[in-house]
Coordinates of C-alpha atoms in Angstrom, one line a residue:
Chain A
E14 CA 8.8 -3.7 4.2
A15 CA 7.7 -2.4 0.6
D16 CA 8.1 -4.5 -2.2
I17 CA 8.7 -2.0 -5.1
Y18 CA 11.6 -2.1 -7.1
Q19 CA 13.3 0.4 -9.8
T20 CA 16.0 -0.4 -12.0
P21 CA 18.5 1.1 -12.9
R22 CA 19.6 2.9 -9.6
Y23 CA 21.7 5.1 -11.6
L24 CA 21.9 5.7 -15.4
V25 CA 24.1 8.1 -17.5
I26 CA 23.2 8.4 -21.1
G27 CA 23.9 10.6 -24.2
T28 CA 21.6 13.2 -25.4
G29 CA 19.2 11.7 -27.9
K30 CA 19.1 8.0 -26.7
K31 CA 15.7 6.4 -25.9
I32 CA 15.6 4.9 -22.3
T33 CA 13.0 3.1 -20.2
L34 CA 13.0 3.2 -16.7
E35 CA 11.5 0.1 -14.8
C36 CA 9.2 0.2 -11.7
S37 CA 7.6 -3.4 -10.4
Q38 CA 5.9 -3.9 -7.5
T39 CA 4.6 -7.3 -5.9
M40 CA 2.0 -5.9 -3.4
G41 CA -0.7 -6.1 -5.9
H42 CA -1.4 -2.3 -5.7
D43 CA -3.5 -1.1 -8.3
K44 CA -2.5 2.7 -8.1
M45 CA 0.9 3.4 -9.2
Y46 CA 2.6 6.9 -9.6
W47 CA 5.8 8.3 -11.0
Y48 CA 7.4 11.5 -9.4
Q49 CA 10.6 13.7 -10.4
Q50 CA 12.7 15.2 -7.7
D51 CA 15.7 17.4 -8.5
P52 CA 18.4 17.1 -5.5
G53 CA 16.9 18.7 -2.7
M54 CA 13.7 19.8 -4.0
E55 CA 10.2 18.6 -3.5
L56 CA 8.8 16.0 -5.5
H57 CA 6.5 16.6 -8.8
L58 CA 4.0 14.1 -10.0
I59 CA 4.4 13.4 -13.6
H60 CA 2.3 10.4 -14.4
Y61 CA -0.2 8.2 -12.5
S62 CA -2.0 5.1 -13.1
Y63 CA -5.5 3.8 -11.6
G64 CA -4.9 0.2 -12.9
V65 CA -4.4 -1.9 -15.9
N66 CA -4.7 0.1 -19.2
S67 CA -5.1 3.5 -17.1
T68 CA -2.6 6.3 -17.5
E69 CA -2.8 10.0 -16.9
K70 CA -0.3 13.0 -16.9
G71 CA 0.4 14.6 -13.6
D72 CA 0.9 18.2 -12.4
L73 CA 4.1 18.8 -13.9
S74 CA 4.6 18.6 -17.5
S75 CA 6.8 15.7 -18.8
E76 CA 8.0 14.6 -22.1
S77 CA 8.2 11.0 -21.0
T78 CA 5.2 8.4 -21.6
V79 CA 4.0 5.4 -19.2
S80 CA 2.3 2.4 -20.0
R81 CA 0.3 0.1 -17.6
I82 CA -0.1 -3.2 -19.1
R83 CA 0.3 -5.3 -16.2
T84 CA -0.8 -4.6 -12.6
E85 CA 2.7 -5.0 -11.4
H86 CA 4.6 -3.0 -14.0
F87 CA 4.7 1.0 -14.6
P88 CA 7.5 1.7 -17.0
L89 CA 8.4 5.0 -17.7
T90 CA 10.1 6.0 -21.3
L91 CA 11.6 8.9 -22.9
E92 CA 12.0 8.8 -26.5
S93 CA 15.0 11.1 -27.0
A94 CA 16.7 12.2 -23.7
R95 CA 18.0 15.6 -23.1
P96 CA 20.2 17.3 -20.3
S97 CA 17.1 19.1 -18.9
H98 CA 15.5 15.5 -18.0
T99 CA 18.7 15.1 -15.6
S100 CA 16.9 14.3 -12.2
Q101 CA 15.9 11.6 -9.9
Y102 CA 12.8 9.7 -10.9
L103 CA 10.8 7.7 -8.0
C104 CA 7.8 5.3 -8.4
A105 CA 5.2 4.5 -5.9
S106 CA 2.2 2.3 -5.4
T107 CA -0.6 2.2 -3.2
R108 CA -3.8 0.3 -2.9
T109 CA -6.0 2.4 -0.1
G110 CA -3.7 4.9 1.1
E111 CA -0.2 3.9 2.1
A112 CA 2.0 5.0 -0.7
F113 CA 5.4 3.0 -0.6
F114 CA 8.3 4.2 -2.9
G115 CA 11.1 2.3 -4.9
Q116 CA 14.6 3.5 -4.2
G117 CA 14.7 5.8 -7.5
T118 CA 16.5 6.1 -10.4
R119 CA 18.9 8.9 -10.7
L120 CA 19.2 10.0 -14.5
T121 CA 22.0 11.9 -15.9
V122 CA 22.0 12.9 -19.8
V123 CA 25.0 14.3 -21.0
Chain B
G12 CA 0.4 29.1 -2.4
E13 CA 1.6 25.5 -1.9
D14 CA -0.8 22.9 -0.9
V15 CA 1.6 21.8 1.7
E16 CA 4.0 23.7 3.5
Q17 CA 7.2 23.0 5.7
S18 CA 10.0 24.9 7.2
L19 CA 13.2 23.9 5.2
F20 CA 15.7 23.4 8.1
L21 CA 15.8 22.0 11.7
S22 CA 18.7 21.7 13.9
V23 CA 18.8 19.7 17.0
R24 CA 21.2 18.2 19.6
E25 CA 21.4 14.5 20.0
G26 CA 19.3 13.1 22.7
D27 CA 16.7 16.1 22.4
S28 CA 13.2 15.9 20.9
S29 CA 12.7 17.2 17.2
V30 CA 9.4 18.6 16.4
I31 CA 8.8 19.1 12.6
N32 CA 5.7 21.0 11.4
C33 CA 3.3 21.0 8.4
T34 CA 0.6 22.8 7.2
Y35 CA -1.7 21.8 4.4
T36 CA -4.8 23.7 2.6
D37 CA -7.1 20.8 1.6
S38 CA -9.6 20.2 4.3
S39 CA -10.9 17.0 2.4
S40 CA -7.6 15.5 2.8
T41 CA -8.1 11.8 3.8
Y42 CA -4.3 10.6 4.6
L43 CA -1.4 12.7 6.1
Y44 CA 2.0 11.2 5.9
W45 CA 5.4 11.6 7.1
Y46 CA 8.5 10.4 4.7
K47 CA 12.0 10.2 5.6
Q48 CA 14.5 10.4 2.9
E49 CA 18.3 9.8 3.1
P50 CA 20.8 11.2 0.7
G51 CA 20.6 9.5 -2.7
A52 CA 17.8 7.1 -1.4
G53 CA 14.0 6.9 -2.0
L54 CA 11.4 7.8 0.2
Q55 CA 10.6 5.8 3.4
L56 CA 7.1 5.9 4.9
L57 CA 7.6 6.7 8.5
T58 CA 4.1 6.8 9.4
Y59 CA 0.6 8.1 8.5
I60 CA -2.4 9.5 10.1
F61 CA -6.2 9.3 8.9
S62 CA -7.8 12.7 9.0
N63 CA -10.4 11.5 11.6
M64 CA -7.5 10.9 14.3
D65 CA -5.9 13.4 16.7
M66 CA -2.8 11.5 17.6
K67 CA -0.7 8.4 16.7
Q68 CA 2.5 7.2 18.4
D69 CA 4.8 4.5 17.0
Q70 CA 7.6 4.0 19.2
R71 CA 10.0 7.3 19.1
L72 CA 7.5 8.7 16.8
T73 CA 4.7 10.8 17.7
V74 CA 2.1 12.4 15.0
L75 CA -0.2 15.2 16.0
L76 CA -3.1 16.3 13.7
N77 CA -4.9 19.8 14.6
K78 CA -7.6 19.5 11.7
K79 CA -9.2 22.9 12.5
D80 CA -5.8 24.5 11.9
K81 CA -4.9 22.0 9.1
H82 CA -1.5 21.4 11.1
L83 CA 0.3 18.3 11.2
S84 CA 3.4 17.8 13.3
L85 CA 5.9 15.0 13.9
R86 CA 7.8 14.6 17.1
I87 CA 11.0 12.3 17.2
A88 CA 11.9 11.6 20.8
D89 CA 15.4 11.2 21.7
T90 CA 16.8 12.1 18.4
Q91 CA 19.8 10.2 17.1
T92 CA 22.3 11.4 14.4
G93 CA 20.8 8.6 12.4
D94 CA 17.6 10.7 12.2
S95 CA 19.4 13.1 9.9
A96 CA 17.6 13.3 6.8
I97 CA 14.9 15.1 4.9
Y98 CA 11.6 14.6 6.3
F99 CA 8.6 15.2 3.9
C100 CA 5.1 15.7 4.9
A101 CA 2.3 14.8 2.6
E102 CA -1.7 14.4 1.9
S103 CA -3.8 12.7 -0.3
M104 CA -7.6 12.3 -0.7
G105 CA -9.8 8.9 -0.8
G106 CA -10.2 7.7 -4.2
S107 CA -6.9 8.8 -6.0
Y108 CA -4.9 8.5 -3.0
I109 CA -2.3 10.6 -4.9
P110 CA 0.2 11.9 -2.3
T111 CA 1.1 15.6 -2.6
F112 CA 4.3 16.6 -0.9
G113 CA 5.7 19.7 0.9
R114 CA 9.4 20.6 0.0
G115 CA 10.9 18.8 3.0
T116 CA 12.5 19.8 6.4
S117 CA 16.0 18.9 6.5
L118 CA 16.7 17.7 10.0
I119 CA 20.3 17.8 11.2
V120 CA 21.3 16.3 14.7
H121 CA 24.5 17.3 16.0
P122 CA 26.4 16.1 19.0

């Protein structure tokens, strides 16, 4: 069973608000990833990290930012939420190949 | 074209076998995965195969890899209604291990 957790599971927030989506894993994995997924659609990589103090942007341009101060924690922040940010955000981690996913955060910006 | 391609829908009768197919383009892929996603949930890793393997079996699941044709398949034996979900094929390379996903195949199991 994967020990990777995302909070909150669901979030409805007003336009212009700052939000942070949390992702934590207890498996000691060095590599972590954030994907964005619209309903019924494919996953798009938006950020990844190879370890502490390492962050990179993914294939899909995103206005979000990430940080990796601790191995187990990889939060994603939106400074000013917009309706176009409405989506599901999925966090994953791996050490050497098997990538495990959290349950996701479904974000709605109104 | 897309790096990983899958057909979008598959409909099977309960008790039959399901075969979900996937093709990928990157010959240097190291890992190939199958994930299951139920409505409103994250992705559950079902199984994976190393690129130097041809087949992997795990209970009702059989993964076949044809590396020459870059073709991956997932066979689900004795398909049940609880198997209804979206199945994603993914590949990654050693080093970054960043999974690249297909668009997912929606499996519908009917009585």
